[in-house]
């Protein structure tokens, strides 16, 4: 009898049965599966939200960079005589821009005195070129007080005489704007300031621009293609000159400077190397905002070609399209149609000209890289930047005609 009681006690203390263990494992696996599904869903929402936030921040940063550049546009150049030039002739270590040199792969980048030059990309992305002086010591032009002496044997052949050289520093760039006596056209040519030559002391009326090591931007007089500087020509202090091109490359807003600033004691060097500014920027559009003469404005991409036309330009309207980094799986699953951004989504819609937005006339949709509908989310940014350096010019209205 005692033996039977002992066996019963051992049987009851032996643990779970096989069936109980299997049921427990199934319940546990179901719990893990539910937790995993919840975690994946949460991660999906998190990636979508963070991706949209990244697109928002990238677009804001890119727009800030463009707006800051455009606000500087035309600084030190807000003079009607400067804007009469079609291009800025320039030279660098044996190479010329075209004009005055021949066109071709070795020609220097064309510099236009236009504060903002919009390159119309048609159905694709536009590009924007911005130019301005970074000389903080002088914002008004000087004036030549005598003709340039072309006697190659004299020291005067290496300098121009101006009413004042205040604000012009060695190694800085300067532009001479004048009427070319050869054809009567208004032209601008760029040089760099060099130290005095031949032991001649520096006078307040001297602006030296000798060719050679100190003057990589100064062509030798014997072979120069620049017009000869004449009395009463305007001379503009450009500092080390900012001439930057902005465009979309490889889903990134890039900047390409024509001229790169150098360390103190050296003239600026040649640029043309692109720098990536902000990634995830896939679209860019721009327009000139011009006074229509009737109390309103018109939008176009036509470059003003005269001081009077520039006086009509009030601002630049810029639009950027930013894309999130997160790939959104279609709701229908793998192989389904992408639905993060539809073919007519407001996030990729714009109007050309922007005035068509009144009344929703002929909306246009950005041609996004992955096509529409898209599995990526997009954000559209837009701003209007006033050209304050043109509007605040001290020139008289009559000078702009």
PDB file of C-alpha atoms in Angstrom, residues 126-306:
ATOM      1  CA  UNK A 126      16.420  74.082 -65.604  1.00  0.00           C
ATOM      2  CA  UNK A 127      19.854  75.295 -64.529  1.00  0.00           C
ATOM      3  CA  UNK A 128      20.746  78.586 -62.813  1.00  0.00           C
ATOM      4  CA  UNK A 129      23.965  80.615 -63.066  1.00  0.00           C
ATOM      5  CA  UNK A 130      24.604  83.360 -60.503  1.00  0.00           C
ATOM      6  CA  UNK A 131      27.382  85.947 -60.615  1.00  0.00           C
ATOM      7  CA  UNK A 132      28.397  88.668 -58.155  1.00  0.00           C
ATOM      8  CA  UNK A 133      31.386  90.479 -56.716  1.00  0.00           C
ATOM      9  CA  UNK A 134      32.638  89.529 -53.258  1.00  0.00           C
ATOM     10  CA  UNK A 135      34.602  92.755 -52.836  1.00  0.00           C
ATOM     11  CA  UNK A 136      33.312  94.383 -49.649  1.00  0.00           C
ATOM     12  CA  UNK A 137      35.537  97.466 -49.947  1.00  0.00           C
ATOM     13  CA  UNK A 138      34.146  98.978 -53.131  1.00  0.00           C
ATOM     14  CA  UNK A 139      30.693  98.699 -54.713  1.00  0.00           C
ATOM     15  CA  UNK A 140      30.805 101.551 -57.242  1.00  0.00           C
ATOM     16  CA  UNK A 141      32.984 101.591 -60.372  1.00  0.00           C
ATOM     17  CA  UNK A 142      36.118 103.596 -60.850  1.00  0.00           C
ATOM     18  CA  UNK A 143      36.827 105.418 -64.129  1.00  0.00           C
ATOM     19  CA  UNK A 144      39.848 105.419 -66.409  1.00  0.00           C
ATOM     20  CA  UNK A 145      41.449 108.849 -66.712  1.00  0.00           C
ATOM     21  CA  UNK A 146      43.686 108.097 -69.718  1.00  0.00           C
ATOM     22  CA  UNK A 147      43.973 105.682 -72.634  1.00  0.00           C
ATOM     23  CA  UNK A 148      45.976 102.492 -72.161  1.00  0.00           C
ATOM     24  CA  UNK A 149      49.484 102.987 -73.554  1.00  0.00           C
ATOM     25  CA  UNK A 150      50.246 100.180 -75.994  1.00  0.00           C
ATOM     26  CA  UNK A 151      53.991 100.869 -76.017  1.00  0.00           C
ATOM     27  CA  UNK A 152      55.267  97.427 -75.014  1.00  0.00           C
ATOM     28  CA  UNK A 153      58.603  98.853 -73.887  1.00  0.00           C
ATOM     29  CA  UNK A 154      57.079 101.074 -71.223  1.00  0.00           C
ATOM     30  CA  UNK A 155      55.847 100.295 -67.740  1.00  0.00           C
ATOM     31  CA  UNK A 156      52.578 102.040 -68.553  1.00  0.00           C
ATOM     32  CA  UNK A 157      51.764  99.183 -70.923  1.00  0.00           C
ATOM     33  CA  UNK A 158      51.193  97.058 -67.825  1.00  0.00           C
ATOM     34  CA  UNK A 159      48.721  99.251 -66.009  1.00  0.00           C
ATOM     35  CA  UNK A 160      45.625 101.407 -66.346  1.00  0.00           C
ATOM     36  CA  UNK A 161      45.206 104.813 -64.717  1.00  0.00           C
ATOM     37  CA  UNK A 162      41.979 105.410 -62.822  1.00  0.00           C
ATOM     38  CA  UNK A 163      40.452 108.208 -60.777  1.00  0.00           C
ATOM     39  CA  UNK A 164      40.999 106.096 -57.619  1.00  0.00           C
ATOM     40  CA  UNK A 165      42.290 102.596 -56.894  1.00  0.00           C
ATOM     41  CA  UNK A 166      40.738 102.485 -53.411  1.00  0.00           C
ATOM     42  CA  UNK A 167      39.113  99.093 -52.832  1.00  0.00           C
ATOM     43  CA  UNK A 168      41.224  97.301 -55.472  1.00  0.00           C
ATOM     44  CA  UNK A 169      43.555  94.767 -53.850  1.00  0.00           C
ATOM     45  CA  UNK A 170      46.422  92.803 -55.351  1.00  0.00           C
ATOM     46  CA  UNK A 171      45.327  89.458 -56.889  1.00  0.00           C
ATOM     47  CA  UNK A 172      41.704  90.576 -57.063  1.00  0.00           C
ATOM     48  CA  UNK A 173      39.825  90.588 -60.358  1.00  0.00           C
ATOM     49  CA  UNK A 174      38.462  93.699 -62.058  1.00  0.00           C
ATOM     50  CA  UNK A 175      36.364  94.298 -65.171  1.00  0.00           C
ATOM     51  CA  UNK A 176      36.741  97.158 -67.653  1.00  0.00           C
ATOM     52  CA  UNK A 177      33.495  98.037 -69.454  1.00  0.00           C
ATOM     53  CA  UNK A 178      33.739 100.238 -72.536  1.00  0.00           C
ATOM     54  CA  UNK A 179      32.714 100.843 -76.112  1.00  0.00           C
ATOM     55  CA  UNK A 180      35.094  99.013 -78.436  1.00  0.00           C
ATOM     56  CA  UNK A 181      36.459 101.577 -80.919  1.00  0.00           C
ATOM     57  CA  UNK A 182      36.923  98.758 -83.470  1.00  0.00           C
ATOM     58  CA  UNK A 183      33.197  97.991 -83.919  1.00  0.00           C
ATOM     59  CA  UNK A 184      31.308 100.386 -81.634  1.00  0.00           C
ATOM     60  CA  UNK A 185      29.920  97.555 -79.459  1.00  0.00           C
ATOM     61  CA  UNK A 186      29.909  97.695 -75.670  1.00  0.00           C
ATOM     62  CA  UNK A 187      32.271  95.087 -74.228  1.00  0.00           C
ATOM     63  CA  UNK A 188      33.584  93.929 -70.866  1.00  0.00           C
ATOM     64  CA  UNK A 189      37.026  92.403 -70.250  1.00  0.00           C
ATOM     65  CA  UNK A 190      38.350  90.935 -66.999  1.00  0.00           C
ATOM     66  CA  UNK A 191      41.880  91.243 -65.572  1.00  0.00           C
ATOM     67  CA  UNK A 192      43.570  90.704 -62.221  1.00  0.00           C
ATOM     68  CA  UNK A 193      45.497  93.242 -60.144  1.00  0.00           C
ATOM     69  CA  UNK A 194      49.263  92.698 -59.915  1.00  0.00           C
ATOM     70  CA  UNK A 195      52.027  94.338 -57.881  1.00  0.00           C
ATOM     71  CA  UNK A 196      53.700  97.456 -59.365  1.00  0.00           C
ATOM     72  CA  UNK A 197      56.215  96.699 -62.115  1.00  0.00           C
ATOM     73  CA  UNK A 198      59.640  98.074 -62.974  1.00  0.00           C
ATOM     74  CA  UNK A 199      60.235  99.699 -59.600  1.00  0.00           C
ATOM     75  CA  UNK A 200      57.529 102.307 -60.234  1.00  0.00           C
ATOM     76  CA  UNK A 201      55.911 103.360 -56.925  1.00  0.00           C
ATOM     77  CA  UNK A 202      52.209 102.646 -56.480  1.00  0.00           C
ATOM     78  CA  UNK A 203      50.130 105.795 -56.820  1.00  0.00           C
ATOM     79  CA  UNK A 204      46.411 106.237 -55.949  1.00  0.00           C
ATOM     80  CA  UNK A 205      45.670 106.407 -59.682  1.00  0.00           C
ATOM     81  CA  UNK A 206      47.567 103.233 -60.645  1.00  0.00           C
ATOM     82  CA  UNK A 207      45.944  99.869 -61.277  1.00  0.00           C
ATOM     83  CA  UNK A 208      48.603  97.398 -62.353  1.00  0.00           C
ATOM     84  CA  UNK A 209      47.696  94.360 -64.487  1.00  0.00           C
ATOM     85  CA  UNK A 210      50.908  92.911 -65.875  1.00  0.00           C
ATOM     86  CA  UNK A 211      50.833  89.519 -67.579  1.00  0.00           C
ATOM     87  CA  UNK A 212      52.913  86.560 -66.408  1.00  0.00           C
ATOM     88  CA  UNK A 213      53.079  84.695 -63.108  1.00  0.00           C
ATOM     89  CA  UNK A 214      51.437  87.488 -61.100  1.00  0.00           C
ATOM     90  CA  UNK A 215      48.759  88.032 -63.722  1.00  0.00           C
ATOM     91  CA  UNK A 216      47.336  84.731 -65.020  1.00  0.00           C
ATOM     92  CA  UNK A 217      44.175  86.608 -66.092  1.00  0.00           C
ATOM     93  CA  UNK A 218      46.103  89.274 -68.038  1.00  0.00           C
ATOM     94  CA  UNK A 219      46.831  88.415 -71.692  1.00  0.00           C
ATOM     95  CA  UNK A 220      50.152  89.582 -73.163  1.00  0.00           C
ATOM     96  CA  UNK A 221      49.551  92.874 -74.926  1.00  0.00           C
ATOM     97  CA  UNK A 222      51.212  91.681 -78.127  1.00  0.00           C
ATOM     98  CA  UNK A 223      48.636  88.909 -78.593  1.00  0.00           C
ATOM     99  CA  UNK A 224      45.684  90.241 -76.594  1.00  0.00           C
ATOM    100  CA  UNK A 225      42.208  89.784 -78.094  1.00  0.00           C
ATOM    101  CA  UNK A 226      40.701  92.269 -75.638  1.00  0.00           C
ATOM    102  CA  UNK A 227      39.647  95.775 -76.744  1.00  0.00           C
ATOM    103  CA  UNK A 228      42.169  98.449 -75.834  1.00  0.00           C
ATOM    104  CA  UNK A 229      41.062 100.203 -72.591  1.00  0.00           C
ATOM    105  CA  UNK A 230      40.129 103.822 -73.287  1.00  0.00           C
ATOM    106  CA  UNK A 231      39.644 106.950 -71.236  1.00  0.00           C
ATOM    107  CA  UNK A 232      36.291 107.148 -69.361  1.00  0.00           C
ATOM    108  CA  UNK A 233      35.884 103.345 -69.346  1.00  0.00           C
ATOM    109  CA  UNK A 234      34.196 102.013 -66.206  1.00  0.00           C
ATOM    110  CA  UNK A 235      36.355  99.809 -63.949  1.00  0.00           C
ATOM    111  CA  UNK A 236      34.578  97.426 -61.544  1.00  0.00           C
ATOM    112  CA  UNK A 237      36.225  95.819 -58.501  1.00  0.00           C
ATOM    113  CA  UNK A 238      35.144  92.166 -58.461  1.00  0.00           C
ATOM    114  CA  UNK A 239      37.198  90.766 -55.582  1.00  0.00           C
ATOM    115  CA  UNK A 240      37.735  87.075 -56.347  1.00  0.00           C
ATOM    116  CA  UNK A 241      34.391  86.915 -58.174  1.00  0.00           C
ATOM    117  CA  UNK A 242      31.661  84.382 -57.548  1.00  0.00           C
ATOM    118  CA  UNK A 243      30.250  82.822 -60.707  1.00  0.00           C
ATOM    119  CA  UNK A 244      28.418  79.634 -59.755  1.00  0.00           C
ATOM    120  CA  UNK A 245      26.290  77.296 -61.822  1.00  0.00           C
ATOM    121  CA  UNK A 246      23.554  75.204 -60.171  1.00  0.00           C
ATOM    122  CA  UNK A 247      22.008  72.121 -61.758  1.00  0.00           C
ATOM    123  CA  UNK A 248      20.642  68.660 -60.987  1.00  0.00           C
ATOM    124  CA  UNK A 249      23.109  65.800 -61.480  1.00  0.00           C
ATOM    125  CA  UNK A 250      22.590  62.214 -60.318  1.00  0.00           C
ATOM    126  CA  UNK A 251      19.600  63.137 -58.125  1.00  0.00           C
ATOM    127  CA  UNK A 252      21.702  65.808 -56.395  1.00  0.00           C
ATOM    128  CA  UNK A 253      21.805  69.601 -56.437  1.00  0.00           C
ATOM    129  CA  UNK A 254      25.329  70.466 -57.588  1.00  0.00           C
ATOM    130  CA  UNK A 255      27.300  73.705 -57.826  1.00  0.00           C
ATOM    131  CA  UNK A 256      30.041  74.351 -60.392  1.00  0.00           C
ATOM    132  CA  UNK A 257      32.105  77.533 -59.867  1.00  0.00           C
ATOM    133  CA  UNK A 258      33.777  78.994 -62.965  1.00  0.00           C
ATOM    134  CA  UNK A 259      36.464  80.511 -60.731  1.00  0.00           C
ATOM    135  CA  UNK A 260      37.706  79.152 -57.392  1.00  0.00           C
ATOM    136  CA  UNK A 261      38.810  81.428 -54.573  1.00  0.00           C
ATOM    137  CA  UNK A 262      42.418  81.095 -53.498  1.00  0.00           C
ATOM    138  CA  UNK A 263      44.417  81.677 -50.363  1.00  0.00           C
ATOM    139  CA  UNK A 264      45.507  85.250 -49.547  1.00  0.00           C
ATOM    140  CA  UNK A 265      48.421  86.390 -51.685  1.00  0.00           C
ATOM    141  CA  UNK A 266      47.321  84.423 -54.753  1.00  0.00           C
ATOM    142  CA  UNK A 267      44.924  85.224 -57.583  1.00  0.00           C
ATOM    143  CA  UNK A 268      41.846  82.983 -57.858  1.00  0.00           C
ATOM    144  CA  UNK A 269      42.288  79.762 -59.816  1.00  0.00           C
ATOM    145  CA  UNK A 270      40.259  78.122 -62.546  1.00  0.00           C
ATOM    146  CA  UNK A 271      37.137  76.290 -61.369  1.00  0.00           C
ATOM    147  CA  UNK A 272      34.804  73.964 -63.337  1.00  0.00           C
ATOM    148  CA  UNK A 273      34.843  71.231 -60.672  1.00  0.00           C
ATOM    149  CA  UNK A 274      31.340  70.293 -59.529  1.00  0.00           C
ATOM    150  CA  UNK A 275      30.478  70.054 -55.834  1.00  0.00           C
ATOM    151  CA  UNK A 276      27.537  68.073 -54.472  1.00  0.00           C
ATOM    152  CA  UNK A 277      25.435  70.302 -52.256  1.00  0.00           C
ATOM    153  CA  UNK A 278      22.290  68.363 -51.298  1.00  0.00           C
ATOM    154  CA  UNK A 279      21.296  64.831 -52.274  1.00  0.00           C
ATOM    155  CA  UNK A 280      17.756  63.736 -53.072  1.00  0.00           C
ATOM    156  CA  UNK A 281      16.960  66.835 -55.180  1.00  0.00           C
ATOM    157  CA  UNK A 282      15.534  65.558 -58.475  1.00  0.00           C
ATOM    158  CA  UNK A 283      13.840  68.590 -60.055  1.00  0.00           C
ATOM    159  CA  UNK A 284      14.453  72.326 -60.526  1.00  0.00           C
ATOM    160  CA  UNK A 285      12.543  75.051 -62.364  1.00  0.00           C
ATOM    161  CA  UNK A 286      13.122  78.812 -62.432  1.00  0.00           C
ATOM    162  CA  UNK A 287      11.535  81.952 -63.918  1.00  0.00           C
ATOM    163  CA  UNK A 288      12.262  85.667 -64.122  1.00  0.00           C
ATOM    164  CA  UNK A 289       9.531  87.704 -62.424  1.00  0.00           C
ATOM    165  CA  UNK A 290       9.123  90.849 -64.542  1.00  0.00           C
ATOM    166  CA  UNK A 291       7.039  93.988 -64.249  1.00  0.00           C
ATOM    167  CA  UNK A 292       4.450  93.978 -67.030  1.00  0.00           C
ATOM    168  CA  UNK A 293       4.083  97.773 -66.952  1.00  0.00           C
ATOM    169  CA  UNK A 294       0.458  97.577 -65.862  1.00  0.00           C
ATOM    170  CA  UNK A 295       0.808  96.939 -62.145  1.00  0.00           C
ATOM    171  CA  UNK A 296       1.276  93.172 -62.494  1.00  0.00           C
ATOM    172  CA  UNK A 297       4.020  90.695 -63.279  1.00  0.00           C
ATOM    173  CA  UNK A 298       4.831  88.154 -65.972  1.00  0.00           C
ATOM    174  CA  UNK A 299       6.925  85.009 -65.686  1.00  0.00           C
ATOM    175  CA  UNK A 300       9.343  83.857 -68.366  1.00  0.00           C
ATOM    176  CA  UNK A 301      12.805  82.402 -68.924  1.00  0.00           C
ATOM    177  CA  UNK A 302      13.966  84.984 -71.473  1.00  0.00           C
ATOM    178  CA  UNK A 303      17.327  86.496 -70.518  1.00  0.00           C
ATOM    179  CA  UNK A 304      17.209  90.310 -70.331  1.00  0.00           C
ATOM    180  CA  UNK A 305      19.738  91.742 -72.778  1.00  0.00           C
ATOM    181  CA  UNK A 306      19.697  95.443 -71.920  1.00  0.00           C
TER     182      UNK A 306
END
